Amino acid sequence: EPEVTQTPSHQVTQMGQEVILRCVPISNHLYFYWYRQILGQKVEFLVSFYNNEISEKSEIFDDQFSVERPDGSNFTLKIRSTKLEDSAMYFCASSEGAAQSSTQYFGPGTRLTVL
Amino acid sequence: RKEVEQDPGPFNVPEGATVAFNCTYSNSASQSFFWYRQDCRKEPKLLMSVYSSGNEDGRFTAQLNRASQYISLLIRDSKLSDSATYLCVVNPYNAGNMLTFGGGTRLMVKP
């Protein structure tokens, strides 16, 4: 069964450093997403991406965040200057169609630890 | 008021028991509803979508009450492997493709 994959599984970084989290969505999917989950808290939407552009973003997704689909398979989340409060599990997800009609499949996540 | 609200639990039940979880949502125009399951430190996985007429998948039954803005999940004949956190998830109206998650209800099934 096709899966969303994410690398790395765990990233440790110093405050102020840039990090890039990588995702390979399911191959025939057209919609891509990033969510995050701070330890012990709920899953929160960050951004959705369709047709090579951001379609929605939350208040969390400020100027420090950016997303890119650099080639036909990868989807990345960049945090420009990490803060302690960015420590969380970051989940990539993809869906074949829009959320109203298609399941979002989640990757295993990248645990980001900012020291 | 939280957008999607759930009792965090934990619900501790013996194997074979029937257990029900509830969830309320604040946006009355929400259009899509789901139950996801999340094991400890793992990704959310879709358990089932929730339809207006109610739907069943094996031991799992989901119901939607739009008038009360209320979603439920019933698990019959609980198995040890059902132990997990159950996430109520809503696609709010006019929110495009974002999913809004509840905080989850933790279920622990004991032998």
JSON list of C-alpha atoms in Angstrom, two decimals, chain B:
[
{"chain": "B", "resi": 1, "resn": "ARG", "atom": "CA", "xyz": [-15.37, 27.61, 22.74]},
{"chain": "B", "resi": 2, "resn": "LYS", "atom": "CA", "xyz": [-12.93, 25.08, 21.26]},
{"chain": "B", "resi": 3, "resn": "GLU", "atom": "CA", "xyz": [-13.56, 24.25, 17.62]},
{"chain": "B", "resi": 4, "resn": "VAL", "atom": "CA", "xyz": [-13.61, 20.51, 18.23]},
{"chain": "B", "resi": 5, "resn": "GLU", "atom": "CA", "xyz": [-14.04, 19.30, 21.76]},
{"chain": "B", "resi": 6, "resn": "GLN", "atom": "CA", "xyz": [-13.53, 15.81, 23.17]},
{"chain": "B", "resi": 7, "resn": "ASP", "atom": "CA", "xyz": [-13.36, 14.24, 26.61]},
{"chain": "B", "resi": 8, "resn": "PRO", "atom": "CA", "xyz": [-9.65, 13.40, 26.97]},
{"chain": "B", "resi": 9, "resn": "GLY", "atom": "CA", "xyz": [-10.35, 10.28, 29.08]},
{"chain": "B", "resi": 10, "resn": "PRO", "atom": "CA", "xyz": [-8.71, 7.89, 29.66]},
{"chain": "B", "resi": 11, "resn": "PHE", "atom": "CA", "xyz": [-11.48, 5.37, 29.22]},
{"chain": "B", "resi": 12, "resn": "ASN", "atom": "CA", "xyz": [-10.35, 2.14, 30.87]},
{"chain": "B", "resi": 13, "resn": "VAL", "atom": "CA", "xyz": [-12.48, -0.79, 29.72]},
{"chain": "B", "resi": 14, "resn": "PRO", "atom": "CA", "xyz": [-12.17, -4.58, 29.84]},
{"chain": "B", "resi": 15, "resn": "GLU", "atom": "CA", "xyz": [-11.80, -6.63, 26.68]},
{"chain": "B", "resi": 16, "resn": "GLY", "atom": "CA", "xyz": [-15.16, -7.29, 25.10]},
{"chain": "B", "resi": 17, "resn": "ALA", "atom": "CA", "xyz": [-16.77, -4.13, 26.43]},
{"chain": "B", "resi": 18, "resn": "THR", "atom": "CA", "xyz": [-18.67, -1.60, 24.37]},
{"chain": "B", "resi": 19, "resn": "VAL", "atom": "CA", "xyz": [-17.40, 1.95, 24.64]},
{"chain": "B", "resi": 20, "resn": "ALA", "atom": "CA", "xyz": [-18.67, 5.22, 23.17]},
{"chain": "B", "resi": 21, "resn": "PHE", "atom": "CA", "xyz": [-16.87, 8.49, 22.56]},
{"chain": "B", "resi": 22, "resn": "ASN", "atom": "CA", "xyz": [-18.47, 11.83, 21.84]},
{"chain": "B", "resi": 23, "resn": "CYS", "atom": "CA", "xyz": [-17.27, 14.98, 20.19]},
{"chain": "B", "resi": 24, "resn": "THR", "atom": "CA", "xyz": [-18.80, 18.41, 19.65]},
{"chain": "B", "resi": 25, "resn": "TYR", "atom": "CA", "xyz": [-17.84, 20.96, 17.03]},
{"chain": "B", "resi": 26, "resn": "SER", "atom": "CA", "xyz": [-18.46, 24.68, 16.99]},
{"chain": "B", "resi": 27, "resn": "ASN", "atom": "CA", "xyz": [-18.80, 25.51, 13.28]},
{"chain": "B", "resi": 28, "resn": "SER", "atom": "CA", "xyz": [-22.36, 24.66, 12.36]},
{"chain": "B", "resi": 29, "resn": "ALA", "atom": "CA", "xyz": [-21.56, 24.78, 8.65]},
{"chain": "B", "resi": 30, "resn": "SER", "atom": "CA", "xyz": [-18.82, 22.13, 8.85]},
{"chain": "B", "resi": 31, "resn": "GLN", "atom": "CA", "xyz": [-19.16, 19.66, 6.08]},
{"chain": "B", "resi": 32, "resn": "SER", "atom": "CA", "xyz": [-16.87, 16.68, 6.56]},
{"chain": "B", "resi": 33, "resn": "PHE", "atom": "CA", "xyz": [-16.27, 14.64, 9.66]},
{"chain": "B", "resi": 34, "resn": "PHE", "atom": "CA", "xyz": [-13.85, 11.87, 10.51]},
{"chain": "B", "resi": 35, "resn": "TRP", "atom": "CA", "xyz": [-12.55, 9.69, 13.27]},
{"chain": "B", "resi": 36, "resn": "TYR", "atom": "CA", "xyz": [-8.80, 9.12, 13.20]},
{"chain": "B", "resi": 37, "resn": "ARG", "atom": "CA", "xyz": [-6.85, 6.83, 15.47]},
{"chain": "B", "resi": 38, "resn": "GLN", "atom": "CA", "xyz": [-3.43, 7.76, 16.86]},
{"chain": "B", "resi": 39, "resn": "ASP", "atom": "CA", "xyz": [-1.12, 5.35, 18.62]},
{"chain": "B", "resi": 40, "resn": "CYS", "atom": "CA", "xyz": [1.48, 6.75, 21.00]},
{"chain": "B", "resi": 41, "resn": "ARG", "atom": "CA", "xyz": [4.05, 8.88, 19.13]},
{"chain": "B", "resi": 42, "resn": "LYS", "atom": "CA", "xyz": [2.69, 7.76, 15.75]},
{"chain": "B", "resi": 43, "resn": "GLU", "atom": "CA", "xyz": [0.84, 9.48, 12.95]},
{"chain": "B", "resi": 44, "resn": "PRO", "atom": "CA", "xyz": [-2.96, 9.83, 12.86]},
{"chain": "B", "resi": 45, "resn": "LYS", "atom": "CA", "xyz": [-4.61, 7.14, 10.73]},
{"chain": "B", "resi": 46, "resn": "LEU", "atom": "CA", "xyz": [-8.12, 7.38, 9.35]},
{"chain": "B", "resi": 47, "resn": "LEU", "atom": "CA", "xyz": [-10.51, 5.06, 11.16]},
{"chain": "B", "resi": 48, "resn": "MET", "atom": "CA", "xyz": [-13.66, 6.10, 9.35]},
{"chain": "B", "resi": 49, "resn": "SER", "atom": "CA", "xyz": [-15.46, 9.00, 7.78]},
{"chain": "B", "resi": 50, "resn": "VAL", "atom": "CA", "xyz": [-18.74, 10.03, 9.40]},
{"chain": "B", "resi": 51, "resn": "TYR", "atom": "CA", "xyz": [-21.82, 10.43, 7.24]},
{"chain": "B", "resi": 52, "resn": "SER", "atom": "CA", "xyz": [-25.13, 12.11, 8.05]},
{"chain": "B", "resi": 53, "resn": "SER", "atom": "CA", "xyz": [-26.98, 8.81, 7.93]},
{"chain": "B", "resi": 54, "resn": "GLY", "atom": "CA", "xyz": [-24.52, 7.15, 10.28]},
{"chain": "B", "resi": 55, "resn": "ASN", "atom": "CA", "xyz": [-22.18, 4.41, 9.18]},
{"chain": "B", "resi": 56, "resn": "GLU", "atom": "CA", "xyz": [-20.73, 1.18, 10.42]},
{"chain": "B", "resi": 57, "resn": "ASP", "atom": "CA", "xyz": [-17.46, -0.60, 9.75]},
{"chain": "B", "resi": 58, "resn": "GLY", "atom": "CA", "xyz": [-17.22, -3.90, 11.52]},
{"chain": "B", "resi": 59, "resn": "ARG", "atom": "CA", "xyz": [-17.17, -3.23, 15.27]},
{"chain": "B", "resi": 60, "resn": "PHE", "atom": "CA", "xyz": [-17.13, 0.53, 14.77]},
{"chain": "B", "resi": 61, "resn": "THR", "atom": "CA", "xyz": [-20.21, 2.74, 14.33]},
{"chain": "B", "resi": 62, "resn": "ALA", "atom": "CA", "xyz": [-20.11, 6.48, 13.76]},
{"chain": "B", "resi": 63, "resn": "GLN", "atom": "CA", "xyz": [-23.04, 8.86, 14.08]},
{"chain": "B", "resi": 64, "resn": "LEU", "atom": "CA", "xyz": [-23.45, 12.53, 13.20]},
{"chain": "B", "resi": 65, "resn": "ASN", "atom": "CA", "xyz": [-26.06, 14.83, 14.69]},
{"chain": "B", "resi": 66, "resn": "ARG", "atom": "CA", "xyz": [-25.88, 18.11, 12.78]},
{"chain": "B", "resi": 67, "resn": "ALA", "atom": "CA", "xyz": [-28.60, 19.80, 14.83]},
{"chain": "B", "resi": 68, "resn": "SER", "atom": "CA", "xyz": [-26.61, 19.26, 18.04]},
{"chain": "B", "resi": 69, "resn": "GLN", "atom": "CA", "xyz": [-23.21, 19.55, 16.32]},
{"chain": "B", "resi": 70, "resn": "TYR", "atom": "CA", "xyz": [-22.25, 16.24, 17.83]},
{"chain": "B", "resi": 71, "resn": "ILE", "atom": "CA", "xyz": [-20.34, 13.22, 16.52]},
{"chain": "B", "resi": 72, "resn": "SER", "atom": "CA", "xyz": [-20.06, 9.86, 18.19]},
{"chain": "B", "resi": 73, "resn": "LEU", "atom": "CA", "xyz": [-18.01, 6.69, 17.83]},
{"chain": "B", "resi": 74, "resn": "LEU", "atom": "CA", "xyz": [-19.12, 3.36, 19.25]},
{"chain": "B", "resi": 75, "resn": "ILE", "atom": "CA", "xyz": [-16.71, 0.45, 19.56]},
{"chain": "B", "resi": 76, "resn": "ARG", "atom": "CA", "xyz": [-18.24, -2.95, 20.23]},
{"chain": "B", "resi": 77, "resn": "ASP", "atom": "CA", "xyz": [-16.39, -6.00, 21.55]},
{"chain": "B", "resi": 78, "resn": "SER", "atom": "CA", "xyz": [-13.24, -4.01, 22.42]},
{"chain": "B", "resi": 79, "resn": "LYS", "atom": "CA", "xyz": [-9.89, -5.65, 21.68]},
{"chain": "B", "resi": 80, "resn": "LEU", "atom": "CA", "xyz": [-6.56, -4.98, 23.35]},
{"chain": "B", "resi": 81, "resn": "SER", "atom": "CA", "xyz": [-5.40, -3.61, 19.99]},
{"chain": "B", "resi": 82, "resn": "ASP", "atom": "CA", "xyz": [-8.08, -0.90, 20.15]},
{"chain": "B", "resi": 83, "resn": "SER", "atom": "CA", "xyz": [-6.03, 0.85, 22.84]},
{"chain": "B", "resi": 84, "resn": "ALA", "atom": "CA", "xyz": [-5.12, 4.20, 21.29]},
{"chain": "B", "resi": 85, "resn": "THR", "atom": "CA", "xyz": [-6.18, 7.84, 21.18]},
{"chain": "B", "resi": 86, "resn": "TYR", "atom": "CA", "xyz": [-9.25, 8.53, 19.04]},
{"chain": "B", "resi": 87, "resn": "LEU", "atom": "CA", "xyz": [-9.26, 11.89, 17.30]},
{"chain": "B", "resi": 88, "resn": "CYS", "atom": "CA", "xyz": [-12.42, 13.63, 16.20]},
{"chain": "B", "resi": 89, "resn": "VAL", "atom": "CA", "xyz": [-11.62, 15.60, 13.05]},
{"chain": "B", "resi": 90, "resn": "VAL", "atom": "CA", "xyz": [-13.67, 18.17, 11.17]},
{"chain": "B", "resi": 91, "resn": "ASN", "atom": "CA", "xyz": [-13.24, 19.95, 7.87]},
{"chain": "B", "resi": 92, "resn": "PRO", "atom": "CA", "xyz": [-14.82, 23.31, 8.73]},
{"chain": "B", "resi": 93, "resn": "TYR", "atom": "CA", "xyz": [-16.96, 25.13, 6.21]},
{"chain": "B", "resi": 94, "resn": "ASN", "atom": "CA", "xyz": [-15.06, 27.63, 4.12]},
{"chain": "B", "resi": 95, "resn": "ALA", "atom": "CA", "xyz": [-11.74, 26.39, 5.46]},
{"chain": "B", "resi": 96, "resn": "GLY", "atom": "CA", "xyz": [-10.58, 24.83, 2.25]},
{"chain": "B", "resi": 97, "resn": "ASN", "atom": "CA", "xyz": [-8.67, 21.64, 2.85]},
{"chain": "B", "resi": 98, "resn": "MET", "atom": "CA", "xyz": [-7.56, 22.11, 6.43]},
{"chain": "B", "resi": 99, "resn": "LEU", "atom": "CA", "xyz": [-8.60, 19.56, 9.02]},
{"chain": "B", "resi": 100, "resn": "THR", "atom": "CA", "xyz": [-9.35, 20.67, 12.57]},
{"chain": "B", "resi": 101, "resn": "PHE", "atom": "CA", "xyz": [-8.52, 18.09, 15.20]},
{"chain": "B", "resi": 102, "resn": "GLY", "atom": "CA", "xyz": [-9.95, 17.55, 18.63]},
{"chain": "B", "resi": 103, "resn": "GLY", "atom": "CA", "xyz": [-7.58, 16.85, 21.47]},
{"chain": "B", "resi": 104, "resn": "GLY", "atom": "CA", "xyz": [-8.38, 13.15, 21.36]},
{"chain": "B", "resi": 105, "resn": "THR", "atom": "CA", "xyz": [-9.91, 10.61, 23.70]},
{"chain": "B", "resi": 106, "resn": "ARG", "atom": "CA", "xyz": [-7.58, 7.99, 25.10]},
{"chain": "B", "resi": 107, "resn": "LEU", "atom": "CA", "xyz": [-8.86, 4.42, 25.28]},
{"chain": "B", "resi": 108, "resn": "MET", "atom": "CA", "xyz": [-7.14, 1.68, 27.25]},
{"chain": "B", "resi": 109, "resn": "VAL", "atom": "CA", "xyz": [-8.52, -1.82, 26.86]},
{"chain": "B", "resi": 110, "resn": "LYS", "atom": "CA", "xyz": [-7.44, -4.17, 29.64]},
{"chain": "B", "resi": 111, "resn": "PRO", "atom": "CA", "xyz": [-7.35, -7.99, 29.58]}
]
